[in-house]
Coordinates of C-alpha atoms in Angstrom, one line a residue:
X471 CA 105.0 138.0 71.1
X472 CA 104.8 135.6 73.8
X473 CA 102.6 132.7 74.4
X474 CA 101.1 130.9 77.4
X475 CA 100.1 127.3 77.2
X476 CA 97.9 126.1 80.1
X477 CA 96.5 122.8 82.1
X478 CA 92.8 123.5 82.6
X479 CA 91.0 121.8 85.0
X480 CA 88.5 122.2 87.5
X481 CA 87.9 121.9 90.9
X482 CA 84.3 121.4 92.6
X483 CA 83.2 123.8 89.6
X484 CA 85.6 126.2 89.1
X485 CA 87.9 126.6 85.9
X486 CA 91.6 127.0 87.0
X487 CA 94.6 126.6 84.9
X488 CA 98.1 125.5 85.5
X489 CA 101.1 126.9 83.0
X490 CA 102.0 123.6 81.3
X491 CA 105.8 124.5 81.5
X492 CA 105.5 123.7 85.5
X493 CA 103.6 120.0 85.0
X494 CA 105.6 117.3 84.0
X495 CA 103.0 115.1 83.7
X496 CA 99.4 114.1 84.1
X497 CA 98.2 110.6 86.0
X498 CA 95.2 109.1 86.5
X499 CA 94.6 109.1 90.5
X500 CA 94.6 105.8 92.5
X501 CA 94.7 104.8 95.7
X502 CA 97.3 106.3 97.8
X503 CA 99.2 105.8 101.5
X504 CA 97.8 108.2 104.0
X505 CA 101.0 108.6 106.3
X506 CA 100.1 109.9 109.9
X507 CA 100.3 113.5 111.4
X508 CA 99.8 115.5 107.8
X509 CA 97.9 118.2 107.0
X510 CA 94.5 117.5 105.7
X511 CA 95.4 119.0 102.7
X512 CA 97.7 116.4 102.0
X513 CA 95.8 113.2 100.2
X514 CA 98.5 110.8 100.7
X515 CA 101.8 109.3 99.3
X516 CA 101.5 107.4 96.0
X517 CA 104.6 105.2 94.5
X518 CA 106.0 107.5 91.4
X519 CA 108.6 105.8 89.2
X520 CA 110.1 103.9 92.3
X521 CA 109.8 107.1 94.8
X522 CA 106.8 108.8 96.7
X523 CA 104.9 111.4 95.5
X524 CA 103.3 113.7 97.9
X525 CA 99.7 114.2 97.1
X526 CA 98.0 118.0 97.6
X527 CA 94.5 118.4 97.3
X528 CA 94.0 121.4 95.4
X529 CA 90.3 122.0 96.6
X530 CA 91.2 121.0 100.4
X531 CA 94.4 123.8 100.1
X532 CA 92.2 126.7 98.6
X533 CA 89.3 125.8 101.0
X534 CA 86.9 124.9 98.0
X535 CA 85.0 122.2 100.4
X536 CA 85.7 119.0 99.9
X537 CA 85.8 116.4 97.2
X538 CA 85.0 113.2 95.5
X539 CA 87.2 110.9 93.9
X540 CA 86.0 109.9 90.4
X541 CA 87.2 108.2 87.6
X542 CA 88.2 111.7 85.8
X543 CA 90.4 112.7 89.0
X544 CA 93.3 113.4 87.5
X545 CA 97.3 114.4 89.5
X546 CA 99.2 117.1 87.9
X547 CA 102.8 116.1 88.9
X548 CA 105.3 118.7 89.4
X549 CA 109.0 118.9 90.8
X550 CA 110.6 122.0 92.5
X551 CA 114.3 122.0 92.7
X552 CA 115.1 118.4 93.8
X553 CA 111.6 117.7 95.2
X554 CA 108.2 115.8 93.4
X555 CA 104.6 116.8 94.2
X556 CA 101.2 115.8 93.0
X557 CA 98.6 117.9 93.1
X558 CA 94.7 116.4 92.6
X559 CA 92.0 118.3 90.7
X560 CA 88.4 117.3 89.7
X561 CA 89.3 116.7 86.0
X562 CA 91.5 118.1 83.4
X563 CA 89.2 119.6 80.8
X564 CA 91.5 120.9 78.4
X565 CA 94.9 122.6 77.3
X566 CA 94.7 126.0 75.8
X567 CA 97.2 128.3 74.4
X568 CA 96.8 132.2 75.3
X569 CA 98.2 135.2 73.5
X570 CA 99.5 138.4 75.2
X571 CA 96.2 140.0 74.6
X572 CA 94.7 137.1 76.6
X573 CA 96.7 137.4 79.6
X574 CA 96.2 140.0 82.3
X575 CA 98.3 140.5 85.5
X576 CA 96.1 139.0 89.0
X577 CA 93.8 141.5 90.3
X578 CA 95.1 142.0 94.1
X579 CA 91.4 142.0 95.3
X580 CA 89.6 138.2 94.0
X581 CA 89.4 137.9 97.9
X582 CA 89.6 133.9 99.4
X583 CA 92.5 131.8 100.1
X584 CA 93.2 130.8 96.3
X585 CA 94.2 134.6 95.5
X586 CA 98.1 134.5 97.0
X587 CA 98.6 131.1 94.6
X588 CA 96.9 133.2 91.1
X589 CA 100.1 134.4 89.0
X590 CA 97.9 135.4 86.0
X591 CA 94.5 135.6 84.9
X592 CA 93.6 134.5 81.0
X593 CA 90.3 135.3 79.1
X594 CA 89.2 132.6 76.5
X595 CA 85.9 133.5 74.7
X596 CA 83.8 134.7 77.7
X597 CA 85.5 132.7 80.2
X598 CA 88.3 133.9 82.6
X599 CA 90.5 131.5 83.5
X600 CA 92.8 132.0 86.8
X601 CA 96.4 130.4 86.3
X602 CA 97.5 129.0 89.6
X603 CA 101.4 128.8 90.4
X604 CA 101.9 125.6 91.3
X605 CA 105.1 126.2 92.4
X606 CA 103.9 128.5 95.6
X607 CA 101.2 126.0 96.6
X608 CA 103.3 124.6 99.2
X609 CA 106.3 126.9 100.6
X610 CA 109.9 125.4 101.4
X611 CA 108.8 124.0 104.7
X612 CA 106.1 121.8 103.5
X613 CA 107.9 120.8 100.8
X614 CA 110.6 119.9 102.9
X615 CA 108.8 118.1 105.0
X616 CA 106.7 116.3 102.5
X617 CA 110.1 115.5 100.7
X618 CA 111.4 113.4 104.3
X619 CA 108.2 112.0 104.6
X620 CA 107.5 110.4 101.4
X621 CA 111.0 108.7 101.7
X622 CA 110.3 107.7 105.0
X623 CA 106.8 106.1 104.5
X624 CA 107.8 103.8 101.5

């Protein structure tokens, strides 16, 4: 039996979920770089342990509107291969663990521009929670470039 432990957090309202094996760590948001020529998706740069941090805004990527910043904005920090990313949500509300029976495959039909990034879907009580896969948020490309431009706007 295998077991799925999760980020949960929201974003303008909306319960997604992150599996915890793909965040390295939480942060409280603060104020960031916005380097020129970026897509608005992309918050900013912020210094992380002596490096730059490309920050995504989750809401602004899925087209969820836009967003405050608040106190309870929170960065889930991630690394593919060689490469850091931040990505900012609302809040984290929680981490949850989910059993097999819990877990269902993505339905290919949830319909807006989050669906491609939903690996997994988990029920909890009477709640369906959507697991994102952080790793698909931004392709090569973007990561690439985000990785040349963090360096370069430090």
């Amino acid at each position: 039996m295998s077991e799925l432990q999760a980020v949960v957090f929201s974003l303008n309202g909306q319960l997604f979920g992150a599996d915890a094996s793909q965040v390295l760590q939480l942060v409280k948001y603060r104020d960031v770089a916005k380097p020129s020529r970026m897509p608005d998706f992309i918050e900013g740069i912020m210094d992380y342990q002596g490096a730059g941090l490309p920050l995504i805004s989750l809401v602004r990527r899925f087209g969820l509107g836009e967003t405050e910043i608040t106190k309870k904005t929170k960065i889930l920090v991630t690394k593919r291969n060689e490469s850091y990313a931040g990505f900012i949500v609302n809040d984290v509300t929680q981490i949850l663990k989910f059993s097999d029976e819990d877990i269902e495959s993505a339905p290919s039909s949830m319909g807006g521009s989050v669906e491609s990034y939903i690996k997994k879907v988990c029920k909890k009580e009477d709640r369906l929670i959507p697991i994102i896969d952080l790793e698909k948020v931004l392709n090569d490309d973007e990561m690439k470039k985000l990785s040349s431009s963090s360096v370069a706007s430090l």
